[in-house]
Short mmCIF file of C-alpha atoms in Angstrom, two decimals:
data_model
loop_
_atom_site.label_atom_id
_atom_site.label_comp_id
_atom_site.label_asym_id
_atom_site.label_seq_id
_atom_site.Cartn_x
_atom_site.Cartn_y
_atom_site.Cartn_z
CA UNK D 1 49.94 105.53 167.23
CA UNK D 2 48.10 103.35 164.72
CA UNK D 3 44.45 102.37 164.47
CA UNK D 4 42.35 101.03 167.34
CA UNK D 5 41.41 97.38 167.59
CA UNK D 6 37.88 96.18 168.30
CA UNK D 7 36.18 93.81 170.68
CA UNK D 8 32.68 92.32 170.65
CA UNK D 9 30.98 91.96 174.03
CA UNK D 10 27.63 90.19 174.46
CA UNK D 11 24.99 90.77 177.12
CA UNK D 12 22.90 87.58 177.14
CA UNK D 13 19.78 88.16 179.19
CA UNK D 14 16.62 86.45 180.40
CA UNK D 15 14.05 89.28 180.48
CA UNK D 16 11.55 87.27 182.54
CA UNK D 17 13.99 87.04 185.47
CA UNK D 18 16.22 90.08 184.86
CA UNK D 19 19.31 87.86 184.79
CA UNK D 20 22.36 88.11 182.56
CA UNK D 21 25.25 85.76 181.91
CA UNK D 22 28.80 86.36 183.12
CA UNK D 23 31.94 84.32 182.52
CA UNK D 24 34.89 83.88 184.87
CA UNK D 25 37.86 85.57 183.23
CA UNK D 26 41.09 83.64 182.66
CA UNK D 27 43.95 84.59 184.93
CA UNK D 28 47.12 85.96 183.37
CA UNK D 29 49.90 83.36 183.28
CA UNK D 30 52.44 83.41 186.09
CA UNK D 31 55.86 81.76 186.25
CA UNK D 32 56.45 79.18 188.99
CA UNK D 33 57.38 81.05 192.14
CA UNK D 34 58.44 80.52 195.67
CA UNK D 35 56.04 80.81 198.57
CA UNK D 36 56.62 84.56 198.78
CA UNK D 37 54.48 85.09 195.66
CA UNK D 38 52.07 82.15 195.77
CA UNK D 39 50.25 83.60 198.76
CA UNK D 40 49.14 86.62 196.72
CA UNK D 41 46.27 85.52 194.49
CA UNK D 42 43.61 87.75 192.94
CA UNK D 43 40.00 86.78 193.53
CA UNK D 44 37.76 85.55 190.70
CA UNK D 45 36.74 88.13 188.11
CA UNK D 46 33.45 87.74 186.23
CA UNK D 47 32.50 89.73 183.17
CA UNK D 48 30.32 89.66 180.07
CA UNK D 49 31.60 87.20 177.45
CA UNK D 50 33.66 88.88 174.75
CA UNK D 51 36.00 88.15 171.87
CA UNK D 52 38.32 90.07 169.53
CA UNK D 53 36.51 91.64 166.58
CA UNK D 54 38.99 91.37 163.74
CA UNK D 55 38.94 92.83 160.21
CA UNK D 56 37.49 90.58 157.54
CA UNK D 57 40.08 88.71 155.51
CA UNK D 58 39.26 87.22 152.12
CA UNK D 59 35.66 86.50 151.23
CA UNK D 60 32.93 87.84 153.46
CA UNK D 61 31.46 85.34 155.90
CA UNK D 62 27.75 84.87 156.54
CA UNK D 63 26.86 88.15 158.20
CA UNK D 64 25.40 88.08 161.70
CA UNK D 65 22.71 90.73 161.94
CA UNK D 66 23.19 93.34 164.67
CA UNK D 67 20.10 95.52 164.73
CA UNK D 68 20.82 99.22 165.16
CA UNK D 69 24.52 99.05 164.28
CA UNK D 70 24.08 101.00 161.04
CA UNK D 71 22.99 104.11 162.93
CA UNK D 72 26.27 104.54 164.84
CA UNK D 73 28.72 107.08 163.45
CA UNK D 74 32.23 105.72 163.08
CA UNK D 75 31.24 102.05 163.32
CA UNK D 76 31.21 99.89 160.18
CA UNK D 77 30.58 96.28 161.15
CA UNK D 78 30.62 95.20 157.49
CA UNK D 79 34.42 95.45 157.64
CA UNK D 80 34.69 93.33 160.80
CA UNK D 81 34.29 89.58 161.25
CA UNK D 82 31.28 89.59 163.57
CA UNK D 83 30.49 85.93 162.86
CA UNK D 84 33.91 84.73 164.01
CA UNK D 85 33.71 86.81 167.19
CA UNK D 86 30.24 85.44 167.97
CA UNK D 87 31.45 81.88 167.46
CA UNK D 88 34.19 82.46 170.03
CA UNK D 89 31.58 83.80 172.44
CA UNK D 90 29.26 80.83 171.82
CA UNK D 91 32.11 78.44 172.53
CA UNK D 92 32.48 79.83 176.05
CA UNK D 93 29.15 78.45 177.25
CA UNK D 94 27.37 76.57 174.46
CA UNK D 95 24.82 79.15 173.34
CA UNK D 96 22.06 77.50 171.24
CA UNK D 97 21.96 78.09 167.50
CA UNK D 98 18.61 79.83 167.86
CA UNK D 99 20.33 82.85 169.38
CA UNK D 100 22.45 83.45 166.31
CA UNK D 101 21.29 86.59 164.55
CA UNK D 102 18.95 87.71 167.34
CA UNK D 103 21.10 90.58 168.50
CA UNK D 104 20.79 94.33 168.73
CA UNK D 105 23.38 96.99 169.44
CA UNK D 106 23.51 97.96 173.10
CA UNK D 107 26.22 100.63 172.85
CA UNK D 108 29.50 101.41 171.13
CA UNK D 109 32.33 102.63 173.38
CA UNK D 110 35.50 104.19 172.02
CA UNK D 111 38.31 103.82 174.53
CA UNK D 112 39.96 107.00 175.77
CA UNK D 113 43.65 107.56 175.03
CA UNK D 114 45.32 105.68 177.86
CA UNK D 115 48.22 104.48 175.72
CA UNK D 116 50.72 103.42 174.81
CA UNK D 117 48.81 101.64 172.01
CA UNK D 118 45.89 102.96 169.99
CA UNK D 119 43.24 101.48 172.27
CA UNK D 120 40.38 99.01 172.03
CA UNK D 121 36.89 100.08 170.97
CA UNK D 122 34.10 97.83 172.24
CA UNK D 123 30.87 96.90 170.47
CA UNK D 124 28.29 95.87 173.07
CA UNK D 125 25.39 93.76 171.82
CA UNK D 126 22.42 92.34 173.68
CA UNK D 127 20.29 89.26 173.08
CA UNK D 128 17.50 87.57 175.01
CA UNK D 129 16.65 83.98 175.94
CA UNK D 130 13.16 82.84 176.85
CA UNK D 131 14.61 80.84 179.74
CA UNK D 132 17.98 80.10 181.28
CA UNK D 133 20.22 77.51 179.69
CA UNK D 134 19.92 74.17 181.47
CA UNK D 135 23.61 73.35 181.61
CA UNK D 136 26.42 75.86 181.86
CA UNK D 137 30.15 75.34 182.23
CA UNK D 138 31.44 75.79 185.77
CA UNK D 139 33.06 79.07 184.70
CA UNK D 140 29.71 80.71 183.86
CA UNK D 141 26.84 81.91 186.03
CA UNK D 142 23.69 84.01 185.96
CA UNK D 143 23.46 87.30 187.84
CA UNK D 144 21.00 90.12 188.34
CA UNK D 145 21.92 93.79 188.41
CA UNK D 146 21.50 94.49 192.12
CA UNK D 147 23.89 91.78 193.39
CA UNK D 148 26.38 92.65 190.64
CA UNK D 149 26.35 96.33 191.64
CA UNK D 150 26.76 95.23 195.25
CA UNK D 151 29.94 93.34 194.37
CA UNK D 152 31.21 96.50 192.68
CA UNK D 153 30.16 99.19 195.15
CA UNK D 154 30.31 97.28 198.44
CA UNK D 155 33.45 95.32 197.69
CA UNK D 156 35.07 93.10 200.28
CA UNK D 157 38.72 92.05 199.85
CA UNK D 158 38.88 88.55 198.41
CA UNK D 159 35.26 88.47 197.19
CA UNK D 160 34.19 87.82 193.60
CA UNK D 161 34.62 90.78 191.28
CA UNK D 162 32.63 92.21 188.37
CA UNK D 163 34.62 93.42 185.36
CA UNK D 164 34.41 96.67 183.39
CA UNK D 165 32.44 95.32 180.42
CA UNK D 166 29.52 94.32 182.63
CA UNK D 167 29.53 97.70 184.36
CA UNK D 168 30.16 99.95 181.36
CA UNK D 169 28.03 97.99 178.91
CA UNK D 170 25.08 96.87 181.01
CA UNK D 171 24.98 97.96 184.64
CA UNK D 172 25.79 101.63 184.03
CA UNK D 173 23.14 102.14 181.35
CA UNK D 174 20.54 103.18 183.91
CA UNK D 175 22.82 105.01 186.32
CA UNK D 176 24.08 108.57 186.52
CA UNK D 177 25.02 110.44 183.38
CA UNK D 178 28.62 110.78 182.30
CA UNK D 179 30.82 112.70 184.75
CA UNK D 180 32.63 114.69 182.06
CA UNK D 181 32.35 115.56 178.39
CA UNK D 182 36.03 114.66 177.92
CA UNK D 183 37.03 111.17 176.71
CA UNK D 184 36.98 109.14 179.90
CA UNK D 185 36.15 105.84 181.56
CA UNK D 186 34.08 105.28 184.67
CA UNK D 187 35.03 102.04 186.37
CA UNK D 188 34.63 101.05 189.13
CA UNK D 189 31.49 103.04 190.08
CA UNK D 190 32.29 106.50 191.39
CA UNK D 191 35.78 106.65 189.85
CA UNK D 192 36.29 108.33 186.48
CA UNK D 193 39.61 108.31 184.64
CA UNK D 194 40.27 111.19 182.25
CA UNK D 195 43.54 110.69 180.36
CA UNK D 196 44.83 114.17 179.49
CA UNK D 197 47.83 115.14 177.38
CA UNK D 198 50.87 115.81 179.53
CA UNK D 199 54.64 116.22 179.37
CA UNK D 200 55.23 112.70 180.57
CA UNK D 201 57.85 110.16 179.61
CA UNK D 202 57.50 107.88 176.61
CA UNK D 203 55.84 105.59 175.72
CA UNK D 204 52.92 107.42 177.35
CA UNK D 205 51.41 110.69 176.17
CA UNK D 206 48.83 111.28 178.89
CA UNK D 207 48.41 111.43 182.66
CA UNK D 208 45.23 110.01 184.15
CA UNK D 209 43.27 112.71 185.92
CA UNK D 210 41.16 110.77 188.42
CA UNK D 211 37.77 112.15 189.42
CA UNK D 212 35.78 110.82 192.37
CA UNK D 213 32.19 111.93 192.81
CA UNK D 214 29.28 110.79 194.91
CA UNK D 215 27.18 108.25 193.02
CA UNK D 216 23.83 109.11 194.59
CA UNK D 217 23.95 112.88 194.93
CA UNK D 218 24.95 112.71 198.60
CA UNK D 219 26.75 115.73 199.97
CA UNK D 220 30.20 115.46 201.53
CA UNK D 221 29.37 118.22 204.00
CA UNK D 222 27.72 115.68 206.30
CA UNK D 223 30.89 113.59 206.73
CA UNK D 224 32.03 115.14 210.01
CA UNK D 225 34.07 112.16 211.22
CA UNK D 226 36.58 112.28 208.37
CA UNK D 227 39.92 114.05 207.98
CA UNK D 228 38.63 115.86 204.89
CA UNK D 229 35.23 116.06 203.21
CA UNK D 230 34.02 117.31 199.87
CA UNK D 231 31.57 116.81 197.05
CA UNK D 232 34.25 115.90 194.49
CA UNK D 233 37.91 114.90 194.47
CA UNK D 234 40.53 115.38 191.75
CA UNK D 235 43.81 113.46 191.71
CA UNK D 236 46.91 114.61 189.82
CA UNK D 237 45.80 117.45 187.51
CA UNK D 238 49.02 117.23 185.50
CA UNK D 239 47.88 118.03 181.98
CA UNK D 240 49.97 120.27 179.74
CA UNK D 241 49.01 123.83 178.81
CA UNK D 242 47.56 122.58 175.50
CA UNK D 243 44.52 121.23 177.35
CA UNK D 244 44.25 123.67 180.24
CA UNK D 245 41.03 125.07 178.75
CA UNK D 246 39.47 121.59 178.88
CA UNK D 247 40.64 121.18 182.46
CA UNK D 248 39.11 124.55 183.36
CA UNK D 249 35.78 123.48 181.87
CA UNK D 250 35.89 120.29 183.91
CA UNK D 251 36.69 122.10 187.17
CA UNK D 252 33.93 124.65 186.49
CA UNK D 253 31.45 121.78 186.14
CA UNK D 254 32.33 120.29 189.53
CA UNK D 255 30.86 121.19 192.93
CA UNK D 256 32.60 124.05 194.70
CA UNK D 257 33.48 121.90 197.70
CA UNK D 258 36.41 120.34 195.88
CA UNK D 259 39.38 118.40 197.23
CA UNK D 260 42.57 117.96 195.20
CA UNK D 261 45.11 115.27 196.03
CA UNK D 262 48.55 115.16 194.42
CA UNK D 263 50.39 111.83 194.57
CA UNK D 264 53.80 113.47 194.02
CA UNK D 265 55.44 116.58 192.60
CA UNK D 266 56.50 115.59 189.08
CA UNK D 267 55.48 118.09 186.42
CA UNK D 268 53.15 115.71 184.60
CA UNK D 269 51.12 115.40 187.81
CA UNK D 270 50.86 119.05 188.88
CA UNK D 271 50.99 121.26 185.77
CA UNK D 272 47.25 121.89 185.95
CA UNK D 273 47.18 122.84 189.64
CA UNK D 274 47.20 126.56 188.87
CA UNK D 275 44.15 126.07 186.62
CA UNK D 276 42.27 124.32 189.42
CA UNK D 277 43.11 127.11 191.84
CA UNK D 278 42.09 129.83 189.39
CA UNK D 279 38.74 128.16 188.67
CA UNK D 280 38.04 127.25 192.29
CA UNK D 281 40.03 129.32 194.82
CA UNK D 282 38.30 127.45 197.65
CA UNK D 283 39.61 124.05 196.55
CA UNK D 284 41.60 122.24 199.25
CA UNK D 285 44.95 120.70 198.27
CA UNK D 286 46.03 117.51 200.06
CA UNK D 287 49.58 116.23 199.68
CA UNK D 288 52.65 115.09 201.59
CA UNK D 289 54.92 117.78 203.02
CA UNK D 290 57.91 116.54 200.99
CA UNK D 291 55.83 116.88 197.84
CA UNK D 292 54.60 120.36 198.73
CA UNK D 293 58.17 121.51 199.34
CA UNK D 294 58.91 120.73 195.68
CA UNK D 295 55.69 121.99 194.07
CA UNK D 296 56.47 125.68 194.35
CA UNK D 297 54.28 128.76 194.69
CA UNK D 298 53.79 129.09 190.95
CA UNK D 299 51.55 126.03 190.94
CA UNK D 300 49.67 126.53 194.22
CA UNK D 301 49.74 129.89 195.99
CA UNK D 302 47.55 129.33 199.03
CA UNK D 303 47.65 127.02 202.01
CA UNK D 304 47.52 123.26 201.71
CA UNK D 305 46.66 120.37 204.03
CA UNK D 306 49.47 117.94 204.75
CA UNK D 307 48.75 114.20 204.70
CA UNK D 308 51.08 111.45 205.88
CA UNK D 309 49.02 108.30 205.29
CA UNK D 310 46.01 106.81 207.05
CA UNK D 311 43.76 109.86 206.68
CA UNK D 312 40.15 109.08 205.74
CA UNK D 313 38.35 111.20 203.16
CA UNK D 314 34.62 111.44 202.47
CA UNK D 315 33.21 112.39 199.07
CA UNK D 316 29.45 112.09 199.49
CA UNK D 317 28.81 108.36 199.74
CA UNK D 318 32.40 107.54 198.73
CA UNK D 319 35.02 106.73 201.37
CA UNK D 320 38.75 106.84 200.68
CA UNK D 321 41.93 106.39 202.66
CA UNK D 322 45.30 107.99 201.98
CA UNK D 323 48.20 105.52 201.75
CA UNK D 324 51.79 106.64 202.28
CA UNK D 325 53.67 105.00 199.40
CA UNK D 326 57.33 106.10 199.27
CA UNK D 327 59.73 104.63 196.76
CA UNK D 328 59.07 106.53 193.55
CA UNK D 329 59.75 109.69 195.59
CA UNK D 330 59.98 110.24 199.35
CA UNK D 331 56.58 111.97 199.43
CA UNK D 332 54.69 109.64 197.12
CA UNK D 333 51.08 108.83 198.09
CA UNK D 334 48.43 106.34 197.03
CA UNK D 335 44.70 106.32 197.67
CA UNK D 336 42.38 103.42 198.51
CA UNK D 337 38.76 103.76 197.39
CA UNK D 338 37.03 101.78 200.13
CA UNK D 339 33.65 101.32 198.42
CA UNK D 340 35.14 99.43 195.48
CA UNK D 341 38.43 98.31 197.07
CA UNK D 342 40.29 100.12 194.29
CA UNK D 343 43.88 101.25 194.79
CA UNK D 344 45.12 104.37 193.01
CA UNK D 345 48.90 103.98 192.94
CA UNK D 346 50.25 107.16 191.35
CA UNK D 347 53.51 106.32 189.57
CA UNK D 348 54.38 103.32 191.72
CA UNK D 349 53.14 101.25 188.77
CA UNK D 350 52.39 102.13 185.15
CA UNK D 351 50.02 100.53 182.69
CA UNK D 352 52.82 99.22 180.48
CA UNK D 353 56.42 98.41 181.33
CA UNK D 354 58.07 99.19 184.66
CA UNK D 355 58.19 102.28 186.85
CA UNK D 356 61.18 104.61 187.20
CA UNK D 357 62.21 105.83 190.64
CA UNK D 358 63.46 109.39 191.14
CA UNK D 359 66.76 109.24 193.00
CA UNK D 360 66.94 113.05 193.02
CA UNK D 361 63.68 113.33 194.98
CA UNK D 362 64.16 110.78 197.71
CA UNK D 363 63.39 107.72 195.60
CA UNK D 364 64.47 104.62 197.48
CA UNK D 365 64.50 100.96 196.45
CA UNK D 366 63.97 99.59 199.96
CA UNK D 367 60.95 101.87 200.35
CA UNK D 368 59.71 100.76 196.93
CA UNK D 369 59.79 97.08 197.91
CA UNK D 370 58.07 97.82 201.22
CA UNK D 371 55.35 99.89 199.54
CA UNK D 372 54.73 97.10 197.03
CA UNK D 373 54.16 94.64 199.86
CA UNK D 374 51.93 97.18 201.61
CA UNK D 375 49.82 97.39 198.44
CA UNK D 376 49.65 93.59 198.24
CA UNK D 377 48.47 93.37 201.85
CA UNK D 378 45.61 95.77 201.03
CA UNK D 379 44.34 93.08 198.60
CA UNK D 380 42.87 95.56 196.07
CA UNK D 381 40.32 94.50 193.45
CA UNK D 382 41.44 97.07 190.86
CA UNK D 383 44.70 98.97 190.46
CA UNK D 384 44.75 102.42 188.84
CA UNK D 385 48.07 103.88 187.66
CA UNK D 386 48.41 107.48 186.54
CA UNK D 387 49.71 106.38 183.14
CA UNK D 388 48.00 103.69 181.09
CA UNK D 389 44.96 101.50 181.63
CA UNK D 390 43.57 100.15 184.86
CA UNK D 391 44.81 96.72 185.90
CA UNK D 392 42.25 94.05 186.82
CA UNK D 393 44.82 91.66 188.32
CA UNK D 394 46.51 93.86 190.95
CA UNK D 395 48.31 91.15 192.91
CA UNK D 396 49.61 89.56 189.74
CA UNK D 397 50.90 92.94 188.58
CA UNK D 398 52.51 93.85 191.90
CA UNK D 399 54.22 90.46 192.15
CA UNK D 400 55.47 90.99 188.61
CA UNK D 401 57.00 94.28 189.70
CA UNK D 402 58.75 92.55 192.60
CA UNK D 403 60.09 89.86 190.26
CA UNK D 404 61.32 92.45 187.79
CA UNK D 405 63.07 94.58 190.40
CA UNK D 406 64.74 91.55 192.00
CA UNK D 407 65.81 90.22 188.63
CA UNK D 408 67.29 93.60 187.67
CA UNK D 409 69.06 93.86 191.01
CA UNK D 410 70.63 90.44 190.49
CA UNK D 411 71.74 91.49 186.99
CA UNK D 412 73.21 94.73 188.34
CA UNK D 413 75.16 92.80 190.96
CA UNK D 414 76.45 90.46 188.26
CA UNK D 415 77.51 93.45 186.14
CA UNK D 416 79.43 94.82 189.12
CA UNK D 417 81.05 91.45 189.78
CA UNK D 418 82.05 91.39 186.09
CA UNK D 419 83.94 94.66 186.45
CA UNK D 420 81.32 97.42 186.19
CA UNK D 421 82.38 100.33 188.37
CA UNK D 422 80.74 103.49 186.97
CA UNK D 423 77.06 104.16 186.35
CA UNK D 424 77.50 103.96 182.57
CA UNK D 425 79.43 100.69 182.76
CA UNK D 426 76.77 99.07 184.94
CA UNK D 427 73.86 100.37 182.84
CA UNK D 428 75.46 99.30 179.55
CA UNK D 429 76.15 95.79 180.86
CA UNK D 430 72.79 95.33 182.59
CA UNK D 431 70.60 96.83 179.86
CA UNK D 432 72.56 95.66 176.82
CA UNK D 433 69.39 94.03 175.44
CA UNK D 434 67.27 97.18 175.93
CA UNK D 435 66.77 100.14 173.59
CA UNK D 436 69.40 102.77 174.45
CA UNK D 437 66.68 105.43 174.62
CA UNK D 438 65.58 103.75 177.86
CA UNK D 439 69.02 103.81 179.45
CA UNK D 440 68.54 107.29 180.94
CA UNK D 441 65.41 106.42 182.98
CA UNK D 442 66.99 103.04 183.80
CA UNK D 443 70.03 104.83 185.25
CA UNK D 444 67.89 106.28 188.06
CA UNK D 445 66.85 102.79 189.10
CA UNK D 446 70.42 101.45 188.81
CA UNK D 447 71.69 104.03 191.26
CA UNK D 448 69.00 103.07 193.76
CA UNK D 449 69.60 99.35 193.25
CA UNK D 450 73.29 99.86 194.05
CA UNK D 451 72.31 101.73 197.23
CA UNK D 452 69.96 98.85 198.10
CA UNK D 453 72.68 96.26 197.49
CA UNK D 454 75.03 98.26 199.69
CA UNK D 455 72.47 98.38 202.52
CA UNK D 456 72.31 94.57 202.34
CA UNK D 457 76.14 94.30 202.34
CA UNK D 458 76.08 92.49 198.98
CA UNK D 459 78.56 94.64 197.03
CA UNK D 460 82.07 93.28 196.35
CA UNK D 461 84.68 94.56 198.78
CA UNK D 462 86.69 96.18 195.99
CA UNK D 463 83.69 98.16 194.70
CA UNK D 464 84.21 101.89 195.34
CA UNK D 465 80.97 103.63 196.28
CA UNK D 466 82.81 106.93 196.07
CA UNK D 467 83.78 106.33 192.43
CA UNK D 468 80.28 105.12 191.60
CA UNK D 469 78.62 108.12 193.28
CA UNK D 470 80.95 110.50 191.46
CA UNK D 471 80.01 108.91 188.12
CA UNK D 472 76.33 109.30 189.02
CA UNK D 473 76.78 112.97 189.89
CA UNK D 474 78.61 113.60 186.61
CA UNK D 475 75.91 111.80 184.63
CA UNK D 476 72.89 113.43 186.26
CA UNK D 477 74.42 116.91 186.15
CA UNK D 478 74.75 116.53 182.38
CA UNK D 479 71.02 115.87 181.89
#
């Protein structure tokens, strides 16, 4: 897994006005596209200025003093090039030389194990100016806490966004205490991600347990106009038995009026359901009927509430809407957190690489494309997968998934036109440049791409679907 990397993030404040400086974040690069993609553009994202904090190489540089850093266990800034990181931060907006050295540690945050890499630990520092800088680049602006929290918690599609460093490092310092003792991340407000060890596919090792709680102590019992109400909501308790004790402690700490939503039936999303039921027999399970048919009594022994998409849920002051999202499976669900315009996408997307569709559980490529466009039309500000980190550029990511799937489908068609007739022949031709360990999950997608090509009448006339289907059955029965 390797060692974590580090990042230095600076909160530059004007105490007399309560303002702090944020910088518009650079957009990820996109290839030139046709009009189909150009219409999907993420809104501007502002965050505290930051820079990579790299290990010192060669002779030590002039050390920038960070008051209070010596008292933090596990943090040794003497081994990191703080001066170089600060210079990169200064370059973003022309901070005067007088600020150099006038810093104190705000907090040190070790990233939870989202994977697949070792993570990024963030050193937050804070410094003060007597007055605002006269001239700032167009990409920078001053904000106060209340408007920034409004952009986070009363989000409107297409409006400016506030990034996680500003919330975690500065805005959340005076808010509610941590939702769980487990390694976790709260962002946006009201949504906590708890990556827990699970029997998931490589390169990931964890499934994100998502916890939604009221941010102001409001009770969900007053939300009479909603499909379901509660004081807390858990999504996808899929951790392995190794950490069931930790899951039990978490469930015991939650309010008794608990809702549980399962995005789909795969083992790494439901293995902890029995723990939730044992700890809180009154918990209400929400899921699609197709998913419940595959979960089995061993995981959930009492009644459940079926959802089909469109249902509104109230968790105290938090409002959510269930989104039917077939493609990965035929019962796959997403969830839109209305307060922050955050979209929880289950396994439709993953934090690294591409998603695998389950052809044995109703996975369907046409549905997958349609769900991706449905997600784009929702115009989310943040995208949360169940494996890996959150994504701050949802439209960019979703368009990337569309490009990838269309590119693979074109390659699969070319492999067929070049003589591929069985599943193995098509996979070996299409994925010749990919590690063979990934051919098995890729084979599920290939089968569905061939079905999709057939539905569009794009397959060669001499291609035998019967032979191809027989090769698929032989392959999958051997797994």
